[in-house]
Coordinates of C-alpha atoms in Angstrom, one line a residue:
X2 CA 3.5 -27.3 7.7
X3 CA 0.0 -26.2 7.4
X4 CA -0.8 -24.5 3.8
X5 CA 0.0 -20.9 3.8
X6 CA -2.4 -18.4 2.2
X7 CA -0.9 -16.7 -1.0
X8 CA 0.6 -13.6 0.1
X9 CA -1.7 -10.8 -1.6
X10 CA 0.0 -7.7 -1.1
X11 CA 3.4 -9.3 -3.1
X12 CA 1.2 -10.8 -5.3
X13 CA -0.4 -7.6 -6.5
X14 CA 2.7 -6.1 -6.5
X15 CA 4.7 -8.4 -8.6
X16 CA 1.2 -8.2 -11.1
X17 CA 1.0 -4.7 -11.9
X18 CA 4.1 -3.1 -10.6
X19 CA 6.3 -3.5 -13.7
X20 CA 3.4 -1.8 -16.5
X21 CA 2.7 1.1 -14.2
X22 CA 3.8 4.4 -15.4
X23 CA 3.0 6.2 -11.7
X24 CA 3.9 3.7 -9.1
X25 CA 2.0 5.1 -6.5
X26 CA 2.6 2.0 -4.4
X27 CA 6.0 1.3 -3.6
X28 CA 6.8 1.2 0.0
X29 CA 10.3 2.8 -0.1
X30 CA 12.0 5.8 -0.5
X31 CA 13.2 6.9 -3.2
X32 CA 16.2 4.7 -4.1
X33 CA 19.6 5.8 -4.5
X34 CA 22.4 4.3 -6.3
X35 CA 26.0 3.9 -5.2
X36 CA 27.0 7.0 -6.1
X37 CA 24.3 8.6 -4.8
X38 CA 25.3 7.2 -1.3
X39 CA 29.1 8.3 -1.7
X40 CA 27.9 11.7 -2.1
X41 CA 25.7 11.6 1.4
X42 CA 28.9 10.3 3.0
X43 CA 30.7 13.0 4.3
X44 CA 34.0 11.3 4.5
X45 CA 33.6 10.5 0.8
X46 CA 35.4 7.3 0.6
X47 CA 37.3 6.6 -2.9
X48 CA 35.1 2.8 -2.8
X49 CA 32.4 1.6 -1.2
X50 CA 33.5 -2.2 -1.9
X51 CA 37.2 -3.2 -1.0
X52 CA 37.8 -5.0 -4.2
X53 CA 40.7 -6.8 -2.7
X54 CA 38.5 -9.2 -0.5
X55 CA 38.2 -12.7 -1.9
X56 CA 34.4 -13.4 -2.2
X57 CA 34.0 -16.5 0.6
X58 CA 30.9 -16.3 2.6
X59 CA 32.1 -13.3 5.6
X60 CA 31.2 -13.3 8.4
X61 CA 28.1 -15.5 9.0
X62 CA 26.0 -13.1 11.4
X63 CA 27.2 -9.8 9.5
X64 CA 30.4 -8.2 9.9
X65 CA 31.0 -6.3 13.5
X66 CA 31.5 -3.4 11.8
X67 CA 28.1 -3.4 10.1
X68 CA 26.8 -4.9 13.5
X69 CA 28.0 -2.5 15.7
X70 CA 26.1 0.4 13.1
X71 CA 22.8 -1.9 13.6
X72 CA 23.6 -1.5 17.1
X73 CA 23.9 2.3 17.2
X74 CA 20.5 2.9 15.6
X75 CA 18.9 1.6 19.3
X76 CA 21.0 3.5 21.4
X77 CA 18.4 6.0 22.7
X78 CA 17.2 7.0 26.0
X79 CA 18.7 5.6 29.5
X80 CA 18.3 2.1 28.4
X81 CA 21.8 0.0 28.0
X82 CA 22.8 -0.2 24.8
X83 CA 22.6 -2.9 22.3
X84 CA 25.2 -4.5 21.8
X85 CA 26.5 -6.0 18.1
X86 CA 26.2 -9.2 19.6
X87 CA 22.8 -8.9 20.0
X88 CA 22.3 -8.0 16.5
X89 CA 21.8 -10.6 13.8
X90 CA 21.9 -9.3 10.2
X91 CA 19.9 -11.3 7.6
X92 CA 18.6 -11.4 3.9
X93 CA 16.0 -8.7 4.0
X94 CA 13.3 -7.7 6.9
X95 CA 11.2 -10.6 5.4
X96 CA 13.8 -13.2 6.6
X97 CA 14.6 -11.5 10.0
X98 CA 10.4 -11.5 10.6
X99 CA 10.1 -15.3 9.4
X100 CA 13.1 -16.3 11.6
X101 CA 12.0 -14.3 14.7
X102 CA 8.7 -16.1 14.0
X103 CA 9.6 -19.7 13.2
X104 CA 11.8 -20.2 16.3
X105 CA 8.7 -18.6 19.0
X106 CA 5.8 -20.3 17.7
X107 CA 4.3 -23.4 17.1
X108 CA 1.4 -26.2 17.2
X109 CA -0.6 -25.4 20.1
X110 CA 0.8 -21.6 20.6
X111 CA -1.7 -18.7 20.6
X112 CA -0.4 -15.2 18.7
X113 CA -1.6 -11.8 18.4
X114 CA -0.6 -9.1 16.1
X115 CA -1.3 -5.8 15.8
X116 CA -4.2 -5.0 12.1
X117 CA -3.9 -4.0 10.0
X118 CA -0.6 -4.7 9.0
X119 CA 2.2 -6.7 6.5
X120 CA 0.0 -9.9 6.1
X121 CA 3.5 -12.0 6.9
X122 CA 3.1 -11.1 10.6
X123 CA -0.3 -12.8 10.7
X124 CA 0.0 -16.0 8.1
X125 CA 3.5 -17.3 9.0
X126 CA 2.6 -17.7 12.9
X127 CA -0.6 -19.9 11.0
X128 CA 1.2 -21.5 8.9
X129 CA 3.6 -22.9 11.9
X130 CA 0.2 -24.0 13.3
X131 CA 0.0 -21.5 15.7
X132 CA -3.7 -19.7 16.3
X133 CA -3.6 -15.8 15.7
X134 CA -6.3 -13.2 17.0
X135 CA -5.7 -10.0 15.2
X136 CA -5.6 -6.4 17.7
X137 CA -7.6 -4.6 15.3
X138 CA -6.6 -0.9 15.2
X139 CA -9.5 1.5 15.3
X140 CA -9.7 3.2 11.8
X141 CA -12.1 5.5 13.5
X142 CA -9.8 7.0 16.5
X143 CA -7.2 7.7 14.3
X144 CA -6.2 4.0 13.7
X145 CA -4.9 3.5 17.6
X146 CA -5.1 0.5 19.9
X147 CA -7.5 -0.6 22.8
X148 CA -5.6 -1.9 25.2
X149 CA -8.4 -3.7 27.1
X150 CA -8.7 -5.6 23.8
X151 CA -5.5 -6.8 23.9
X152 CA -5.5 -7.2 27.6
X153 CA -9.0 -9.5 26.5
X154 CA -6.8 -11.2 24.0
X155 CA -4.0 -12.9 26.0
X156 CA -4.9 -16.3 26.4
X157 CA -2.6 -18.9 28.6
X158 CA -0.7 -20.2 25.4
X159 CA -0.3 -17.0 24.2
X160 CA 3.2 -17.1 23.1
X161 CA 4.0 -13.5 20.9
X162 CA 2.7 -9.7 20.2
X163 CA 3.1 -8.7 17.2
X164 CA 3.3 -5.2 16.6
X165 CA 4.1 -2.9 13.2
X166 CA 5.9 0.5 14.6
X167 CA 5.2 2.4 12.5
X168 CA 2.1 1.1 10.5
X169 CA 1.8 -0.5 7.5
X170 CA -0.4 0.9 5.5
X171 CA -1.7 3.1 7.6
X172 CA 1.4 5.5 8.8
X173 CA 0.5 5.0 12.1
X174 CA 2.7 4.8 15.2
X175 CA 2.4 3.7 18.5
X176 CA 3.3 6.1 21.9
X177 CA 5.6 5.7 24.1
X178 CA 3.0 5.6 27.1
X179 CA 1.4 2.8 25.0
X180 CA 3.9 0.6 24.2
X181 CA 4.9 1.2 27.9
X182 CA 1.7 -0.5 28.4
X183 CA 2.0 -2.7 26.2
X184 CA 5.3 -4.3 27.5
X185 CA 3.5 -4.4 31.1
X186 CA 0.6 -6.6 29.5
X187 CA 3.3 -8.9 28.3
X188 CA 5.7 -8.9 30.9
X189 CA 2.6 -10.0 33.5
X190 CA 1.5 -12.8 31.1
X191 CA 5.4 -13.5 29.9
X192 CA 4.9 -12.9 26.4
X193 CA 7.2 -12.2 23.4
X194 CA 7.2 -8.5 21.7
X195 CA 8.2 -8.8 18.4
X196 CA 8.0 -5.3 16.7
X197 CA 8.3 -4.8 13.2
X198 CA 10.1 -1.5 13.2
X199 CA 11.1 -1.5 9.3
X200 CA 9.8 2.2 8.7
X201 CA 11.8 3.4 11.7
X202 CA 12.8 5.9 11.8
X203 CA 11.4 7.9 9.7
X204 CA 8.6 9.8 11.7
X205 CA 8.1 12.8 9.8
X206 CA 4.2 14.4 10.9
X207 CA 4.1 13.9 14.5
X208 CA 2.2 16.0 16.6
X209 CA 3.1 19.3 18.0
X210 CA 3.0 17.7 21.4
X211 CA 5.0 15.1 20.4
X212 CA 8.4 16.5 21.4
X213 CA 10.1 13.0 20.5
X214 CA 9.2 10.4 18.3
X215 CA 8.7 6.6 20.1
X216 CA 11.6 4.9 21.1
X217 CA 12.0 1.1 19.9
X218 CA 10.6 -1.8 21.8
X219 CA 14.4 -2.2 22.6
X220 CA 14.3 0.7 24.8
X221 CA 11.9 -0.7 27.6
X222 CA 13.5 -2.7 30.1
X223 CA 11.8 -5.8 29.0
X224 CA 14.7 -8.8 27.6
X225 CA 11.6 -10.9 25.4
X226 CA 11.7 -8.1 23.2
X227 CA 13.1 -8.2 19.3
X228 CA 13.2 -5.5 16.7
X229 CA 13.1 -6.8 13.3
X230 CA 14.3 -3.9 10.3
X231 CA 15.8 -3.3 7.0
X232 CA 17.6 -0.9 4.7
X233 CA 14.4 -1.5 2.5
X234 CA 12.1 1.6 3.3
X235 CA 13.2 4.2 5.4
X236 CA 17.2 4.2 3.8
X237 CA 16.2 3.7 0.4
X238 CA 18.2 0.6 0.0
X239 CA 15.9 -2.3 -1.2
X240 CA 18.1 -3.6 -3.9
X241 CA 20.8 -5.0 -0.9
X242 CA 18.7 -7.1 0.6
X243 CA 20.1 -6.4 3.9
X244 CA 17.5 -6.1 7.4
X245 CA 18.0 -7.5 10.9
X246 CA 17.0 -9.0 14.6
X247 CA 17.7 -6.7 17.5
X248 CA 17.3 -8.2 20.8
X249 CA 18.8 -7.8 24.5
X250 CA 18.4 -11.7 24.4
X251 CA 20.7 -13.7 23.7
X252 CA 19.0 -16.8 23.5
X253 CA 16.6 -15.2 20.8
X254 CA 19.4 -14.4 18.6
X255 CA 20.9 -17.4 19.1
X256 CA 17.9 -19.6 18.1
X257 CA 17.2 -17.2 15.0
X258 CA 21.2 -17.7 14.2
X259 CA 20.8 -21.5 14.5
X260 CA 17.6 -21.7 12.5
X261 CA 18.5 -19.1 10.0
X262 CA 21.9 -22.1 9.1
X263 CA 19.5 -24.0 7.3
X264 CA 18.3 -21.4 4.7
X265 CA 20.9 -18.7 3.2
X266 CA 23.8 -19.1 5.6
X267 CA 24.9 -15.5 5.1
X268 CA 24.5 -12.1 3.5
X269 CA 26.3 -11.1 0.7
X270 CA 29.9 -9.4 1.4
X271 CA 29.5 -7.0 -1.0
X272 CA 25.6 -6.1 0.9
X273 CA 27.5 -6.1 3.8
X274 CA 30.4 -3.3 2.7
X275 CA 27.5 -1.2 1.3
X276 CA 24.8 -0.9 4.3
X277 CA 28.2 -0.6 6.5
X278 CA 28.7 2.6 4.9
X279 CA 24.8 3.8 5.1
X280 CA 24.4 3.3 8.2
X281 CA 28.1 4.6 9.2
X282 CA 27.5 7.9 11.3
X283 CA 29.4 10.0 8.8
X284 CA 26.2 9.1 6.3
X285 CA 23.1 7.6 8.0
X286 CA 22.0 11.0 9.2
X287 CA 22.6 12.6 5.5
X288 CA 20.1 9.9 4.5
X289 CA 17.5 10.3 7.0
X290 CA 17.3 13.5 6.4
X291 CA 17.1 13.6 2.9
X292 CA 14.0 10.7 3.1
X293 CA 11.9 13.0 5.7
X294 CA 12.4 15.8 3.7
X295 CA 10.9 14.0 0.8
X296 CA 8.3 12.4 2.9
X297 CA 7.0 15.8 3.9
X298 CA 7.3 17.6 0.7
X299 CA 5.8 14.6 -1.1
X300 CA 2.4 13.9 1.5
X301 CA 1.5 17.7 1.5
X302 CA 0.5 16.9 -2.0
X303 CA -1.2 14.0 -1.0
X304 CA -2.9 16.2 1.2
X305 CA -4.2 18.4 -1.5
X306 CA -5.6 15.9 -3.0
X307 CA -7.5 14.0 -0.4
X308 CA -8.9 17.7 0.4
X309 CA -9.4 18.3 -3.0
X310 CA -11.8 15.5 -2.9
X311 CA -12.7 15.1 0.4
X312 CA -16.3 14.7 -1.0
X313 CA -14.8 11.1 -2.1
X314 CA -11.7 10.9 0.2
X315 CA -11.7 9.9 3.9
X316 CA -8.3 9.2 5.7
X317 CA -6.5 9.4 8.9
X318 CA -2.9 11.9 8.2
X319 CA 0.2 9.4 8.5
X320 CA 2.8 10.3 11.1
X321 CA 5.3 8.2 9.7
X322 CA 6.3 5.5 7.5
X323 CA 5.7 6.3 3.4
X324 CA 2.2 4.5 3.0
X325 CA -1.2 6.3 3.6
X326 CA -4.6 4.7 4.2
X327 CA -6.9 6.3 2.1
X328 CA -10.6 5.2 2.0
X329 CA -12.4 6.2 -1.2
X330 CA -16.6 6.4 -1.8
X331 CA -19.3 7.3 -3.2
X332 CA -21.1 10.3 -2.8
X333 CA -23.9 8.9 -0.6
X334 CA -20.7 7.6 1.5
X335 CA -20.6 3.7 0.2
X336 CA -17.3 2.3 -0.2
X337 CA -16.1 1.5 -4.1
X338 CA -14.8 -1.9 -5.0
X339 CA -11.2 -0.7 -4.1
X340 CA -10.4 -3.6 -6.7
X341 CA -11.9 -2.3 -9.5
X342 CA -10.8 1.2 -8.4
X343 CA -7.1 0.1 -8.7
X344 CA -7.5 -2.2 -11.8
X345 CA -9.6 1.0 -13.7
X346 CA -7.0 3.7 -12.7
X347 CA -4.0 1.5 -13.9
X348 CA -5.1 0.5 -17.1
X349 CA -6.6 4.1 -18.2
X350 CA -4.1 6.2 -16.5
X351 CA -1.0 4.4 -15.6
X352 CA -1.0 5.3 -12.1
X353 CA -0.8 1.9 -9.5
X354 CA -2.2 1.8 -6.1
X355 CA -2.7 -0.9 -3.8
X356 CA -6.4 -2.7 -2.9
X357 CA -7.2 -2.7 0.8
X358 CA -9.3 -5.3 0.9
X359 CA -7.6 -7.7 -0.8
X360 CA -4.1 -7.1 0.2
X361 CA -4.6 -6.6 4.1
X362 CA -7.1 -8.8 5.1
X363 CA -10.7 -10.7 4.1
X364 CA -13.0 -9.0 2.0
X365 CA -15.3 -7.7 4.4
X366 CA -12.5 -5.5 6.0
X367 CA -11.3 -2.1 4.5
X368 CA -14.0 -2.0 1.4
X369 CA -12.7 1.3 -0.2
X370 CA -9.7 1.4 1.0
X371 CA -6.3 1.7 -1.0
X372 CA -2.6 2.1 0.5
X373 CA -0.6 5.3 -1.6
X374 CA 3.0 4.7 -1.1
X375 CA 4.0 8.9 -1.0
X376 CA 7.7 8.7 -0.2
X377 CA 8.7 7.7 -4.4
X378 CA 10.4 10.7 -6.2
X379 CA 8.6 13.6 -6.2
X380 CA 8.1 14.4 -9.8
X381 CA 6.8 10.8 -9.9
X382 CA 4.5 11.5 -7.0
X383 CA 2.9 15.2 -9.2
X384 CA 2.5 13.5 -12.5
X385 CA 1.0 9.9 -10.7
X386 CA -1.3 12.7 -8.5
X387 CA -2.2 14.8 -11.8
X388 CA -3.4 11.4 -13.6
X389 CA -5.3 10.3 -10.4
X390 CA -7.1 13.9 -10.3
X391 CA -8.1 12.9 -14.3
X392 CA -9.5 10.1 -13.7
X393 CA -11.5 11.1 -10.5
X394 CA -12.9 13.8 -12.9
X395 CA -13.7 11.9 -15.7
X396 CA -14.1 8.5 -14.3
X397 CA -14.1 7.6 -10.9
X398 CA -18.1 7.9 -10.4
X399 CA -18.0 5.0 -13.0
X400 CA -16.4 2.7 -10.8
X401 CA -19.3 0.4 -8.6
X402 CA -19.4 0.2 -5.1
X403 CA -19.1 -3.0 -2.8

């Protein structure tokens, strides 16, 4: 296996995030405990675990009752439903992703993926030996996609697409019309879509002319398609460690199943019983709700502030997801050393945020830029946004640019 580059937005993360007093960087939604998740339940049930069940290792690919919830989550549109059976539930988002990954690429493969995004999409592919070319979103045109780039892109090795639906960091998402377009382009050149759909679906700003959000890659008539999600971000549920493949192939799940034998086997029972229950009709719309509620209540004030300081601030309005790209300068427009920035505003305020140019990409991309995780609890996100406004008052034109 070729060396694999350290994975900088985890390490930054696992650096700062347990001194911060404002974590202004977390990717989830608010979390909620157990009880929390009996009271969103509307059939209330007396346990969430059977305490009866002897603790062997369950069923290996999930249970088919948390399967056939997994399931439910794609059944949109005309398109055929998934079926549980097509659903493989694993250890976390990050395992479905480097499963999905490690059984469609190898030595001599060519990948592209969608940037920026979560930097395991682009270094696991290299790290199997596989070349990536990154489809740069345009940070200019509202972070969207040329698809005569990617069109450019496809090579004759070119094995998988990438794509983050919703964006990570930037919040945003991808059409209909374009990933229509973009399951054409793979379909002509037979290509695997592997979307990273762990922020679905909580679409929360979309336009007024939006009347629906974008359907999962799932729901094109395309079978070399796999959706990869979790009950990490947009359910609040990190601390279970429970995400997924999706796929109307069954060789795909079949070859993640068999690969995924020689690392952790299974998931938890007791994980299992729990997202069984969030994601169980009677509760996963309660949760959903309450998340894009928060979401909105919680970005307006992010909102404030970037206009605020919109002398400093420049960013593109997320449509969904909880992370905003925000790209902060001087006042003669320079980028600042978004490192320094976030190392500064920690130590004197408290309040964490996340470098863009280290964690999401090479140093000459996104000078300035940091990701704001919005969707935290909202008296977190005030006081974290009070301390911020402080220290852009009394400090911020302290802080050097690139």
């Amino acid at each position: 296996m070729v060396q694999i580059k350290e994975f900088a937005v985890e390490r930054w993360m696992d650096t700062y995030e347990n001194d911060a007093t404002y974590n202004l960087a977390e990717t989830c939604c608010a979390s909620i405990s157990l009880n929390d998740l009996l009271e969103l339940s509307d059939k209330k049930p007396a346990n969430i675990l059977d305490f009866s069940k002897k603790q062997v290792y369950g069923a290996i690919r999930g249970s088919e009752a948390l399967r056939s919830n997994i399931a439910n989550l794609y059944c949109e549109g005309p398109s055929k439903p998934i079926l549980p059976d097509g659903v493989l539930v694993t250890n976390g988002a990050i395992q479905a992703n480097f499963l999905a990954m490690y059984t469609n690429v190898g030595p001599g493969d060519h990948v592209i993926c969608q940037y920026p995004t979560y930097q395991q999409l682009y270094s696991v592919p290299e790290s199997f030996g596989a070349e990536v070319s990154l489809w740069k979103s345009d940070e200019n045109n509202n972070w969207s996609l040329n698809l005569d780039e990617l069109r450019a892109l496809v090579r004759p090795n070119t094995k998988l697409l990438i794509i983050n639906n919703p964006q990570n960091p930037t919040g945003a998402v991808l059409s209909r019309e374009t990933l229509q377009s973009i399951v054409d382009i793979a379909r002509e050149h037979d290509i695997v879509i592997h979307s990273d759909e762990v922020y679905r679906p909580l679409f929360h700003s979309l336009d007024s002319n939006e009347s629906e959000p974008p359907p999962s890659i799932l729901s094109f008539d395309y079978e070399k398609t796999l959706a990869t999600g979790s009950l990490s971000k947009a359910y609040s549920l990190a601390g279970i460690r429970i995400g997924w493949i999706a796929s109307r192939s069954s060789a795909a799940i079949e070859s993640c199943a068999s690969a995924r034998d020689y690392t952790t086997i299974s998931v938890s029972q007791i994980d299992d019983q729990v997202a069984t229950l969030a994601l169980a009709d009677s509760t996963v719309h309660n949760l959903l709700r309450r998340n894009i509620q928060l979401a909105r209540q919680n970005l307006a004030a992010v909102e404030a502030f970037v206009k605020d300081f919109q002398w400093v601030c420049k960013w593109t309005r997320p449509k969904a997801g909880t992370t905003a790209f925000i790209k902060f300068v001087d006042r003669n427009g320079s980028p600042v050393d978004d490192v320094e920035f976030c190392n500064r505003l920690q130590k004197k305020t408290g309040v964490m945020l996340v470098p863009g140019c280290q964690c999401f990409g090479e140093s000459t991309n996104f000078k300035g830029f940091v990701r704001v995780g919005y969707v935290c609890e909202n008296e977190v996100l005030v006081d974290g946004l009070k301390a911020l406004r402080e220290f852009m008052s009394a400090d911020y034109e302290k802080v050097p640019t690139v």
